[in-house]
Coordinates of C-alpha atoms in Angstrom, one line a residue:
X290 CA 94.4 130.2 109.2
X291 CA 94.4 127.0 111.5
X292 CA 97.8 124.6 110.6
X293 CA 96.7 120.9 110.9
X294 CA 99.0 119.2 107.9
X295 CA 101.8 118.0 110.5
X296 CA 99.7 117.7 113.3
X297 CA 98.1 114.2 112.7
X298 CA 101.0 112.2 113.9
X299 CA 100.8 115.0 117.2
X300 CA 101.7 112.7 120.1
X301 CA 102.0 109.5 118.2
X302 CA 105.3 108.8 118.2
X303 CA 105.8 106.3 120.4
X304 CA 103.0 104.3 118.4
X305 CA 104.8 105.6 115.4
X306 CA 107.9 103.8 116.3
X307 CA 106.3 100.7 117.3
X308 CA 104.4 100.7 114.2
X309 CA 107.6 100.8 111.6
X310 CA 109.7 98.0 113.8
X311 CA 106.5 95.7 113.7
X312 CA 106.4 96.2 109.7
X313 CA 110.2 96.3 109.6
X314 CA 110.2 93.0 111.1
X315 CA 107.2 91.1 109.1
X316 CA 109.1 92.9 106.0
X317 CA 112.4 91.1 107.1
X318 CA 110.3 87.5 107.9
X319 CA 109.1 87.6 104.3
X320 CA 112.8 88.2 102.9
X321 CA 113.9 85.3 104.4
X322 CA 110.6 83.5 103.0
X323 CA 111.9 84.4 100.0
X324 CA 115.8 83.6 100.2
X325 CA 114.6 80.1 101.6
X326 CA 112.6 79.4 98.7
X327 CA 115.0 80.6 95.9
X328 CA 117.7 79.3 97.7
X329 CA 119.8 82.5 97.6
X330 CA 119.0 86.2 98.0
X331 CA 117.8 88.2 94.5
X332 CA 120.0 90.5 94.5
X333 CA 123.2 89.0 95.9
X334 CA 123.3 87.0 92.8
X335 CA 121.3 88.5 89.8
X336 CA 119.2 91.7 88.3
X337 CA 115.7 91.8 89.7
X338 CA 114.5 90.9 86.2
X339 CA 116.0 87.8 86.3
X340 CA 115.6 87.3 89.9
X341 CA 111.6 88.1 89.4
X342 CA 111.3 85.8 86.4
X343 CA 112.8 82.9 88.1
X344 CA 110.7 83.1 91.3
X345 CA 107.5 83.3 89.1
X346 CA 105.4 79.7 89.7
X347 CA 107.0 79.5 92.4
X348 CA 104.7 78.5 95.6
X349 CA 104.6 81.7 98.3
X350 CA 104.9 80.4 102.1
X351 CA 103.9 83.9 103.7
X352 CA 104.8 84.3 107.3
X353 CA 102.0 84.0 108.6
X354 CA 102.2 87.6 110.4
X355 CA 99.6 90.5 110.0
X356 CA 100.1 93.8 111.8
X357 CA 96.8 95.2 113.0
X358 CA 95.9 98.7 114.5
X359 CA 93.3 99.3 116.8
X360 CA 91.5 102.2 118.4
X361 CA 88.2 104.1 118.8
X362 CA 86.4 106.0 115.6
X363 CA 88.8 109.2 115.5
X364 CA 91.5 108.4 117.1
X365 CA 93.7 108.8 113.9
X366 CA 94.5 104.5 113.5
X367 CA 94.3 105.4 109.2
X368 CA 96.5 108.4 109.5
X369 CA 99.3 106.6 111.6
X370 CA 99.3 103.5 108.9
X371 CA 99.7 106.4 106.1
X372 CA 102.1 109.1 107.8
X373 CA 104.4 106.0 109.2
X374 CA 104.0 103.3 106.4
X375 CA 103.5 104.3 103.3
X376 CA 106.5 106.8 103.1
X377 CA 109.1 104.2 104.4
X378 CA 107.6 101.7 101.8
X379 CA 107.6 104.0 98.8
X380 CA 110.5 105.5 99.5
X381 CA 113.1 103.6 101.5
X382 CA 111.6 100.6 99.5
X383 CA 110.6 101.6 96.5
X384 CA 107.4 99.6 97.2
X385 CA 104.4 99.7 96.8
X386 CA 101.5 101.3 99.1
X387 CA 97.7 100.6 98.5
X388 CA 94.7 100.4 100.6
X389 CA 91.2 99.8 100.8
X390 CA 88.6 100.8 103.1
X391 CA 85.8 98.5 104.2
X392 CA 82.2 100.3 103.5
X393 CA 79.5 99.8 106.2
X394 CA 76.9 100.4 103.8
X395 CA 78.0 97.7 101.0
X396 CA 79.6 94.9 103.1
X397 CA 77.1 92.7 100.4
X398 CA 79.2 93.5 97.6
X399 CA 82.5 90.8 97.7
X400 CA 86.1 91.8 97.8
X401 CA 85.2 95.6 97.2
X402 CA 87.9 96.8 99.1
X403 CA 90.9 94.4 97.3
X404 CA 89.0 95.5 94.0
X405 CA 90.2 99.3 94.9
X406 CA 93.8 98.1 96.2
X407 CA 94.6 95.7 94.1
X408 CA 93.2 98.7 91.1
X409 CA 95.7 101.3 92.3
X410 CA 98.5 98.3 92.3
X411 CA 97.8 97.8 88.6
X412 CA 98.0 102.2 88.1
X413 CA 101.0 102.2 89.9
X414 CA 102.5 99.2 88.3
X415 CA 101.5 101.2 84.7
X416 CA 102.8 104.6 85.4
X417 CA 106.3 103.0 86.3
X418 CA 106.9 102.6 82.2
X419 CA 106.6 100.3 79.5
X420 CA 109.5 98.2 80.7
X421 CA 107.9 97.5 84.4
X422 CA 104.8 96.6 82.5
X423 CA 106.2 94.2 80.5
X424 CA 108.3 92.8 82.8
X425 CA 105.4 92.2 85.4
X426 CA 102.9 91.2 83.1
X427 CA 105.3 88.3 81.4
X428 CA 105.8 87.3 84.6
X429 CA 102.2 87.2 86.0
X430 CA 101.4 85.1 82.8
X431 CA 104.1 83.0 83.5
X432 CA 103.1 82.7 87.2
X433 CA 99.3 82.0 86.6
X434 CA 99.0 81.5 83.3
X435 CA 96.4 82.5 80.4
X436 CA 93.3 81.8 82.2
X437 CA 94.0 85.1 84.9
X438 CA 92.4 87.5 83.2
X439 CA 89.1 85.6 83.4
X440 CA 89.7 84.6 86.9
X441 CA 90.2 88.1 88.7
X442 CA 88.3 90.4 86.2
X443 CA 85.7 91.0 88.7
X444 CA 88.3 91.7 91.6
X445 CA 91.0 92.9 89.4
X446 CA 89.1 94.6 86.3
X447 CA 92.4 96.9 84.8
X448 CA 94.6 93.9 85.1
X449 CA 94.0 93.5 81.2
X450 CA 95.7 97.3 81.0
X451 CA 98.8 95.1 81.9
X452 CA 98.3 92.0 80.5
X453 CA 95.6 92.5 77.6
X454 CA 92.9 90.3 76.7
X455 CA 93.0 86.7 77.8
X456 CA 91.3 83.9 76.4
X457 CA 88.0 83.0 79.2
X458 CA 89.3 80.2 81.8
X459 CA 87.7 76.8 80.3
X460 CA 87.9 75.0 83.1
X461 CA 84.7 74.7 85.3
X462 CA 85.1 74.2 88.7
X463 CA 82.9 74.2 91.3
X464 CA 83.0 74.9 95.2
X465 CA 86.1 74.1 97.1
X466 CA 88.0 73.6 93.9
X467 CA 86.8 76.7 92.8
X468 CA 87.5 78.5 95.6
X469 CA 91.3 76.6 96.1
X470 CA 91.8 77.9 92.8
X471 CA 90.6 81.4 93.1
X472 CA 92.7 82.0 96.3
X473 CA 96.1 80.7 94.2
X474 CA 95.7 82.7 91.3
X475 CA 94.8 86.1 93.7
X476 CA 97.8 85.0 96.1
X477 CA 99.9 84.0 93.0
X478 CA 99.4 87.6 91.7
X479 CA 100.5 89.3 94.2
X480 CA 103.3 87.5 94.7
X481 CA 104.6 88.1 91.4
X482 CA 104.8 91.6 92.2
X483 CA 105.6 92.0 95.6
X484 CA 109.6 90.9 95.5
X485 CA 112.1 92.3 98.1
X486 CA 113.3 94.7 95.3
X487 CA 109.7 96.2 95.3
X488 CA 107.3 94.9 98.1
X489 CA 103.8 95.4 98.3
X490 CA 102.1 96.2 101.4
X491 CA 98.5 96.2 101.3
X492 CA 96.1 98.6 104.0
X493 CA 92.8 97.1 104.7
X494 CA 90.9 100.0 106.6
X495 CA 88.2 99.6 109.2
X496 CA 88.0 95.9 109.4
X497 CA 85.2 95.5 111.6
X498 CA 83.1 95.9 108.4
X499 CA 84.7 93.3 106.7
X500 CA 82.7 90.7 104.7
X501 CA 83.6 87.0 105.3
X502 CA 85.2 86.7 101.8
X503 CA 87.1 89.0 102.2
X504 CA 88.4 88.4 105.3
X505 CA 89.0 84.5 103.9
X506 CA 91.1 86.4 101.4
X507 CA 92.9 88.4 103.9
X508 CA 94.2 85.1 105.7
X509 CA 95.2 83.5 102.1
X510 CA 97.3 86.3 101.8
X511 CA 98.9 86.2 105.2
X512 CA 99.8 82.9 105.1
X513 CA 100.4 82.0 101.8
X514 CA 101.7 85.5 100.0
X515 CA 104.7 87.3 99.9
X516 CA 102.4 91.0 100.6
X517 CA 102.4 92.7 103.6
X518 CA 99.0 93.1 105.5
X519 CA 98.8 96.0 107.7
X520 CA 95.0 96.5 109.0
X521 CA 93.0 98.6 111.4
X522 CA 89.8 98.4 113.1
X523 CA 87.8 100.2 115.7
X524 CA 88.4 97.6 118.6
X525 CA 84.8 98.7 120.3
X526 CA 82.8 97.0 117.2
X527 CA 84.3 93.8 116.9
X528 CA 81.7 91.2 117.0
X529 CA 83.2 88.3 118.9
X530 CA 81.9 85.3 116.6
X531 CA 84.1 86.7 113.6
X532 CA 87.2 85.8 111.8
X533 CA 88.2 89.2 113.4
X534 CA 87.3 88.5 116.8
X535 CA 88.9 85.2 117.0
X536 CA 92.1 86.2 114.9
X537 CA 92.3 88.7 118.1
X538 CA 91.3 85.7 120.4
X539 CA 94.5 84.1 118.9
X540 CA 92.2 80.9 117.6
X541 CA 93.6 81.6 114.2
X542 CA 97.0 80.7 113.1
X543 CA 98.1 84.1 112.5
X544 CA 100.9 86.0 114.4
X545 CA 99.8 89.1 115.1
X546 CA 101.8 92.4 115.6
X547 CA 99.1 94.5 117.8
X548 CA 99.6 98.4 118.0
X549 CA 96.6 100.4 120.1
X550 CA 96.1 104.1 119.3
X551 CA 95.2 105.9 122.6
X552 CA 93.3 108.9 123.1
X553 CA 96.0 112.0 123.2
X554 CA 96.9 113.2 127.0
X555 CA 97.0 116.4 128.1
X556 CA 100.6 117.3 126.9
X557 CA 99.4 115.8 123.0
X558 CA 96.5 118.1 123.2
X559 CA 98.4 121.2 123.8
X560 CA 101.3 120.2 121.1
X561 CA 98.4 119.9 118.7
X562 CA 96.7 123.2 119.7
X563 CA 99.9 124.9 119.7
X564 CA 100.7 124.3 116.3
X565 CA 97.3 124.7 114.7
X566 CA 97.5 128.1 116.3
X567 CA 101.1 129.2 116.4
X568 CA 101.2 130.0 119.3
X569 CA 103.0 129.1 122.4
X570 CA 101.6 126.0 125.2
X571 CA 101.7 128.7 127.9
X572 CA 99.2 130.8 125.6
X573 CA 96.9 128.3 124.7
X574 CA 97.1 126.0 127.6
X575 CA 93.8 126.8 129.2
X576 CA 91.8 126.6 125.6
X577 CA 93.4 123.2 125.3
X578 CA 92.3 122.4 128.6
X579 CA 88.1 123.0 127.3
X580 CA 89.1 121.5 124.2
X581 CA 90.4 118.1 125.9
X582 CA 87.2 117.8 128.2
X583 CA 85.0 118.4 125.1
X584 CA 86.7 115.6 122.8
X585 CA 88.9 113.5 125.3
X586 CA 91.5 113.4 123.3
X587 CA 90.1 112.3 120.0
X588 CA 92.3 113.6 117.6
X589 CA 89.8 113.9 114.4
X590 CA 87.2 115.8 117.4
X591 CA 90.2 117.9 118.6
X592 CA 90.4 119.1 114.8
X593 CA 87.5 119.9 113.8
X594 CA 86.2 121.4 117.4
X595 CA 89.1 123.9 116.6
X596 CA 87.5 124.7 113.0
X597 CA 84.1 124.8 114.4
X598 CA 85.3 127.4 117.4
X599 CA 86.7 129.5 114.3
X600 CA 84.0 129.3 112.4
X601 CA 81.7 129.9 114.9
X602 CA 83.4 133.1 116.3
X603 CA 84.3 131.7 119.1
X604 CA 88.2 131.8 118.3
X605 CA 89.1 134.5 116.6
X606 CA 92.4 136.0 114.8
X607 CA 93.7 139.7 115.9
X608 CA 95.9 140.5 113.0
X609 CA 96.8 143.8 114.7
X610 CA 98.7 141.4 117.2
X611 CA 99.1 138.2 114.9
X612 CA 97.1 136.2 117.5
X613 CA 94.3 134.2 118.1
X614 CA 91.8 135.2 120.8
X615 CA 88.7 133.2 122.8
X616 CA 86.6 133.8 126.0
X617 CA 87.0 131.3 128.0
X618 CA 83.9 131.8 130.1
X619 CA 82.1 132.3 126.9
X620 CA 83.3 128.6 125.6
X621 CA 82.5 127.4 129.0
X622 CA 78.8 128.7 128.8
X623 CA 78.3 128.2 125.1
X624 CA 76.4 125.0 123.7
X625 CA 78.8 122.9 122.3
X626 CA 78.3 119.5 121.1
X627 CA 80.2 116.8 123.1
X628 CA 79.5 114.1 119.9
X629 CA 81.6 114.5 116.7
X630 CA 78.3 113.1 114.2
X631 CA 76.4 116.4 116.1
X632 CA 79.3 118.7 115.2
X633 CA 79.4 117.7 112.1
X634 CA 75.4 117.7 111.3
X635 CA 75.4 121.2 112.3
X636 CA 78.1 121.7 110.4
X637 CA 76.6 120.6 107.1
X638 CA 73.3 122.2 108.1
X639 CA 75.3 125.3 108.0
X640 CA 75.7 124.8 104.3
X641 CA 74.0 126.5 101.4
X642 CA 71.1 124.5 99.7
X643 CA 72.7 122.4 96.8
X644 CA 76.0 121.7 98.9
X645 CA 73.9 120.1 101.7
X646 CA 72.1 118.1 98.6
X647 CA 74.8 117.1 97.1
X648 CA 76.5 115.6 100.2
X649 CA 73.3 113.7 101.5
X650 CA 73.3 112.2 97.9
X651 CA 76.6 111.2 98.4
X652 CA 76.2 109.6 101.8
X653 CA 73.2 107.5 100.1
X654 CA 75.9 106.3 98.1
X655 CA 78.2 105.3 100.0
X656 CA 82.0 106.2 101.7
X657 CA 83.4 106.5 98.2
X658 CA 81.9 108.2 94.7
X659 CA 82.9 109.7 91.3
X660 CA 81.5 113.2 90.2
X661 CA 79.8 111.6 87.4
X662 CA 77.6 110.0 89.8
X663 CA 77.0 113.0 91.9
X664 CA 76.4 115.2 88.7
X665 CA 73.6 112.4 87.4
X666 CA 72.7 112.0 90.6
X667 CA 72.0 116.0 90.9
X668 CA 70.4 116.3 87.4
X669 CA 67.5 113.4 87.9
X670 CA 66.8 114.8 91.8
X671 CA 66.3 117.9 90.6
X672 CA 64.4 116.5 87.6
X673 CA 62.3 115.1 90.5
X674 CA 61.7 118.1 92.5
X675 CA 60.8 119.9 88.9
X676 CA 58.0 116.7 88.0
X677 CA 60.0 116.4 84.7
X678 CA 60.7 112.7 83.6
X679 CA 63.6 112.0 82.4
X680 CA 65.0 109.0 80.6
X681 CA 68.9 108.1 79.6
X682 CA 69.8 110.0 76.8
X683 CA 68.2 112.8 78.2
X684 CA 69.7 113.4 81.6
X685 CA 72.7 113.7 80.4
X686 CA 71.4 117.2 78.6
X687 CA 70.4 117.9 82.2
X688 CA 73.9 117.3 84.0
X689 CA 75.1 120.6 85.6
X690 CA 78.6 119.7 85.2
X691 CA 80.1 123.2 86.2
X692 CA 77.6 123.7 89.3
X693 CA 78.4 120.3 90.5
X694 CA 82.0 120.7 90.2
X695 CA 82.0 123.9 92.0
X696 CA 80.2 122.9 94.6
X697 CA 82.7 119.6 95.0
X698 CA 85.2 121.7 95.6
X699 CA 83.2 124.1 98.3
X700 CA 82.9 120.9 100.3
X701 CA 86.6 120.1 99.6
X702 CA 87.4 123.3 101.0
X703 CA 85.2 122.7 104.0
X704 CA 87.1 119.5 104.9
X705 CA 84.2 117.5 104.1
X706 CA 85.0 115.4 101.2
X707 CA 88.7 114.5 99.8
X708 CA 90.0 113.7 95.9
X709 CA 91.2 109.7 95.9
X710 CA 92.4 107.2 94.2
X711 CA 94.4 107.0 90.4
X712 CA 93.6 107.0 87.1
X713 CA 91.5 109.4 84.9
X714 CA 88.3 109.2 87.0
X715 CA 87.7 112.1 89.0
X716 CA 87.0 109.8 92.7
X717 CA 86.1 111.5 96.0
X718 CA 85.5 110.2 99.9
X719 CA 84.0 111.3 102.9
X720 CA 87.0 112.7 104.9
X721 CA 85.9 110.3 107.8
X722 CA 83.1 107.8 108.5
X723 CA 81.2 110.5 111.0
X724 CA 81.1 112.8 108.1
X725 CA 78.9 110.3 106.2
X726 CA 77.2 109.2 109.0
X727 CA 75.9 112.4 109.6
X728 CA 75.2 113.7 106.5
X729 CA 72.8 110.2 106.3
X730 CA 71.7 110.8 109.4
X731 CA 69.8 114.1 107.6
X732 CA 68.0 112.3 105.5
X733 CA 64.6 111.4 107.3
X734 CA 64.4 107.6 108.2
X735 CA 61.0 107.3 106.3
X736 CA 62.9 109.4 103.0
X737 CA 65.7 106.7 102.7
X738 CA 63.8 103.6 101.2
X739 CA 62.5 106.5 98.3
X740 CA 66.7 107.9 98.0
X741 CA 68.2 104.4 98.0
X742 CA 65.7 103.7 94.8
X743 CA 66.3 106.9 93.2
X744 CA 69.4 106.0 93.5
X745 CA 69.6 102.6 92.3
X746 CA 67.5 103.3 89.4
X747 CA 69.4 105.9 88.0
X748 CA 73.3 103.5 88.4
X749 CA 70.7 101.1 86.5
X750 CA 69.7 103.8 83.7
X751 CA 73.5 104.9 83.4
X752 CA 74.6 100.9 83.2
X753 CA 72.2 100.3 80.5
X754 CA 73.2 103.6 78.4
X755 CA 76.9 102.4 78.6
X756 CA 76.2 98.8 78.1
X757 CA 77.7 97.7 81.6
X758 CA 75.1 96.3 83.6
X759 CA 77.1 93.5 84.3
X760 CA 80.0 95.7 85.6
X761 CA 77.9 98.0 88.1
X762 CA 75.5 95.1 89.2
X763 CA 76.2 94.8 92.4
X764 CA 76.0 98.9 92.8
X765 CA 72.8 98.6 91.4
X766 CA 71.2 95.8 93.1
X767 CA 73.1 97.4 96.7
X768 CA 70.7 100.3 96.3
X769 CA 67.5 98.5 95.2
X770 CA 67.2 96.0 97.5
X771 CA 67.6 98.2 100.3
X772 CA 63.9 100.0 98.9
X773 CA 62.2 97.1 97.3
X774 CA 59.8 97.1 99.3
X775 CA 58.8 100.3 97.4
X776 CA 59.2 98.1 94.1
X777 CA 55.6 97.0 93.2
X778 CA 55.2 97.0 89.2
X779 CA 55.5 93.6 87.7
X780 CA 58.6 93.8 85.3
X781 CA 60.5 95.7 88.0
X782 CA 60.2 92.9 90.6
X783 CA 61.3 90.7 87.7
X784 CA 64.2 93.1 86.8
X785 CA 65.3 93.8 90.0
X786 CA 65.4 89.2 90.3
X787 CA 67.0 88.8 87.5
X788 CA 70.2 91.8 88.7
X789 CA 70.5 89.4 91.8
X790 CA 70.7 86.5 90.0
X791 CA 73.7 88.1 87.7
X792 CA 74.6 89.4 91.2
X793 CA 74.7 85.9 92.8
X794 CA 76.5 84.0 89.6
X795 CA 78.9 87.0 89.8
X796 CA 79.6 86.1 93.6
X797 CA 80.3 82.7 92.5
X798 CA 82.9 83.5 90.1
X799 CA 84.9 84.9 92.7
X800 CA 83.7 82.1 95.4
X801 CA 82.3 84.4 97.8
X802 CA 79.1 81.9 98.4
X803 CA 78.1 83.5 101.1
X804 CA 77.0 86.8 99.1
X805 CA 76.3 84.9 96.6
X806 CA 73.5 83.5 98.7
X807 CA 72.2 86.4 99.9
X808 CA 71.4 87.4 96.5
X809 CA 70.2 84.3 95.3
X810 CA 67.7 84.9 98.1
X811 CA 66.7 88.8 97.7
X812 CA 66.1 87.7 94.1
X813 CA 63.8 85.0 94.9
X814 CA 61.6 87.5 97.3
X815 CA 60.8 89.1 94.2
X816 CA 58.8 86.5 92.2
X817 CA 55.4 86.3 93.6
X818 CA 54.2 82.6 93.6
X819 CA 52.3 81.5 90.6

């Protein structure tokens, strides 16, 4: 057995440190926000309750100060933020942590990632108790008022869990208004939670993929919000011309706390290797010495080069001795794939039939699924492959529910996919972008047009047998318009316009006019001219 669970923080301590005292400190700035503004600290002077219903309506300043890590792809920038952060703010707190992780693949789709923070918030708020519940929800009424469950039920859909129904907002507003209001009602909802009795601190993952709303949303919250934003991005794809690239520019008014994760030295390597081992640095100083040429000191390469070595034979355990054993010369002269996405496509090319299916289906998907997905998913491709048609009531007689969930948890097992998120739906993710990126890379170029369709037809059959196309539109209209070229029959061009329009008129709602737009425009590139 190879030990990894307290190795990801191997050599990271001084960006450990540096991390914590640059949230300590925003965390402090936004305490004496809030003793400004109320005039006297919460809990000097009265219960939390009361504390908590007094503030609400009240107008956040922010501080104006984001903490941001950068790094390469790998170099363990989303482990640092959990293993540092989210432990001192649950516990020493009694915070909150949520994140959400920009998705390459659907940057189209507004505020995705605050949809999936903001919807563990709300779990998290629930499985507190009755009394937080209350408590928070009279107080989020009393801070927004009736019209917030119409307002955020596309970014905040199991907000009604804590509020319940709400009457719609009858006020119809239109562009900046619409968007001034938007941004106070998002802003005012967090700050209603996040008091220095409980704060909030929010993760935004892999910024660099960040859609413009989004990032507009970001720098509401900053400024005007009593959260705290830590973020991370891989600092070799930031385009220059974004809010991203000129918040690091300093053209924004945003203070920013900057912490760089560097590859890990020599010394990090060996500490790493040592422990996954157990054994001593003197022992396994010269395999740490191959393994820091092949990965420079990438700690998600240095990982999983050490599972591949294993599982290649290349490192092997004498039980007669109770240590592990290599041939140096061997590794030396062996092939051995100096680029994580090629480890890892050999990897899953390694694996049996359905699992390798199962994981290019995901990756078609996108960085995040549910089982049911995958197990629909699996019943209509093998439907395919069989030349049975299928329709909605009867692929679900057709879902392999044991199969699939067996062989989720042979790719759990083989590090490849991980169990996320809260709630009663079974969720999964791709244990790291390069994972995804090379199980899509499997999928022949000319084969993806045909998957994305299969794919986007079946979330549209499963939407229409639930009656909630207009909650999974913009899944739905994410996978067909990346094949509709392939789209040629009359009412599907018309079906497929009239899911973008809904699409567009949804982006609206939440002011994100620059999706919005692009919808607007796939949808019109489906009506022929007269």
């Amino acid at each position: 057995v190879l030990y990894f669970s307290s190795t990801k923080l191997c050599g990271r301590e001084a960006e450990s440190a540096a991390l914590l005292d640059a949230c300590k400190n925003v965390l402090s700035a936004i305490g004496n926000s809030s003793t400004n503004n109320d005039g006297e600290t919460g809990s000097a002077h009265r219960s939390s309750i009361t504390a908590l219903q007094q503030s609400a309506g009240k107008e956040s300043t922010g501080t104006g100060k984001i903490v941001l890590v950068s790094g390469l792809a790998g170099a363990g920038k989303s482990e640092l933020v959990r293993r540092a952060v989210c432990p001192w703010i649950t516990r020493d707190c009694h915070g909150y942590f949520v994140e959400g992780k920009f998705d390459q693949m659907q940057k189209a789709r507004p505020y995705s990632t605050f949809r999936t923070a903001f919807g563990d918030l709300c779990e998290m708020i629930l499985a507190r108790g009755d009394e937080t519940t209350s408590m928070i929800s009279n107080i989020i009424i009393r801070a927004v008022g009736r019209s917030v469950g119409s307002i955020t039920s596309e970014i905040i859909p199991n907000l009604v869990k804590i509020i319940g129904p709400q009457p719609p907002d009858s006020t119809e507003l239109m562009g900046h208004e619409r968007q001034s209001r938007f941004d106070y009602v998002i802003r005012t909802f967090v700050s209603a939670i996040s008091q220095p009795e409980h704060p909030v601190v929010i993760f935004l993952d892999d910024l660099q993929w960040a859609d413009e709303a989004s990032l507009n949303l970001m720098r509401t919250l900053v400024m005007k919000s009593s959260a705290m934003i830590v973020g991370s991005y891989r600092e070799d794809e930031v385009s220059p011309d974004s809010f991203l690239g000129k918040l690091l520019r300093g053209e924004e008014a945003i203070n920013v706390s900057q912490i760089r994760v560097q590859p890990l030295d020599k010394s990090a390597v060996e500490n790493l290797v040592s422990y996954a081992l157990r054994m001593s640095r003197r022992l396994i100083r010269p395999l740490a010495d191959v393994v820091l040429n092949k990965t420079d000191g990438n700690t998600f390469f240095v990982v999983h080069l050490l599972v591949t070595l294993r599982d290649g034979g290349l490192l092997l355990y004498d039980s007669k001795h109770q240590l592990w054993r290599w041939n140096l010369d061997e590794l030396r002269a062996r092939e051995i794939s100096d680029d994580i996405v090629d480890l890892f496509t050999a990897k899953i090319d390694r694996l049996d039939a359905d699992a390798r299916g199962l994981l290019t289906l995901a990756a078609g998907v996108g960085s995040t699924f549910r089982e049911s997905t995958l197990r629909i998913l699996y019943a209509t491709s093998q439907a395919d492959r069989e030349g049975i048609t299928v329709d909605k009531s009867t692929v679900r007689q057709m879902t392999p529910v044991t199969e699939v969930k067996n062989t989720i948890k042979e790719l759990e097992k083989e590090g490849l996919i991980i169990a996320t998120g809260l709630g009663s739906i079974s969720r999964y993710k791709f244990s790291h972008d390069q994972i995804r990126k090379a199980a899509y890379s499997l999928i022949p170029v000319a084969d993806r047009p045909l998957m994305h369709l299969r794919i986007g037809r079946m979330f549209l059959m499963d939407a229409e047998y639930y009656s909630r196309v207009d909650k999974d539109v913009f899944l739905i209209v994410h996978q067909l318009n990346r094949s509709k070229e392939l789209i040629r029959e009359a009412e599907e061009r018309i079906s497929l316009a009239e899911l973008n329009l809904m699409a567009g008129e949804r982006s609206i709602q939440t002011s994100a006019f620059g999706p919005a737009l692009t919808y607007l425009k796939a949808g019109l590139s489906m009506l022929k001219p007269n």
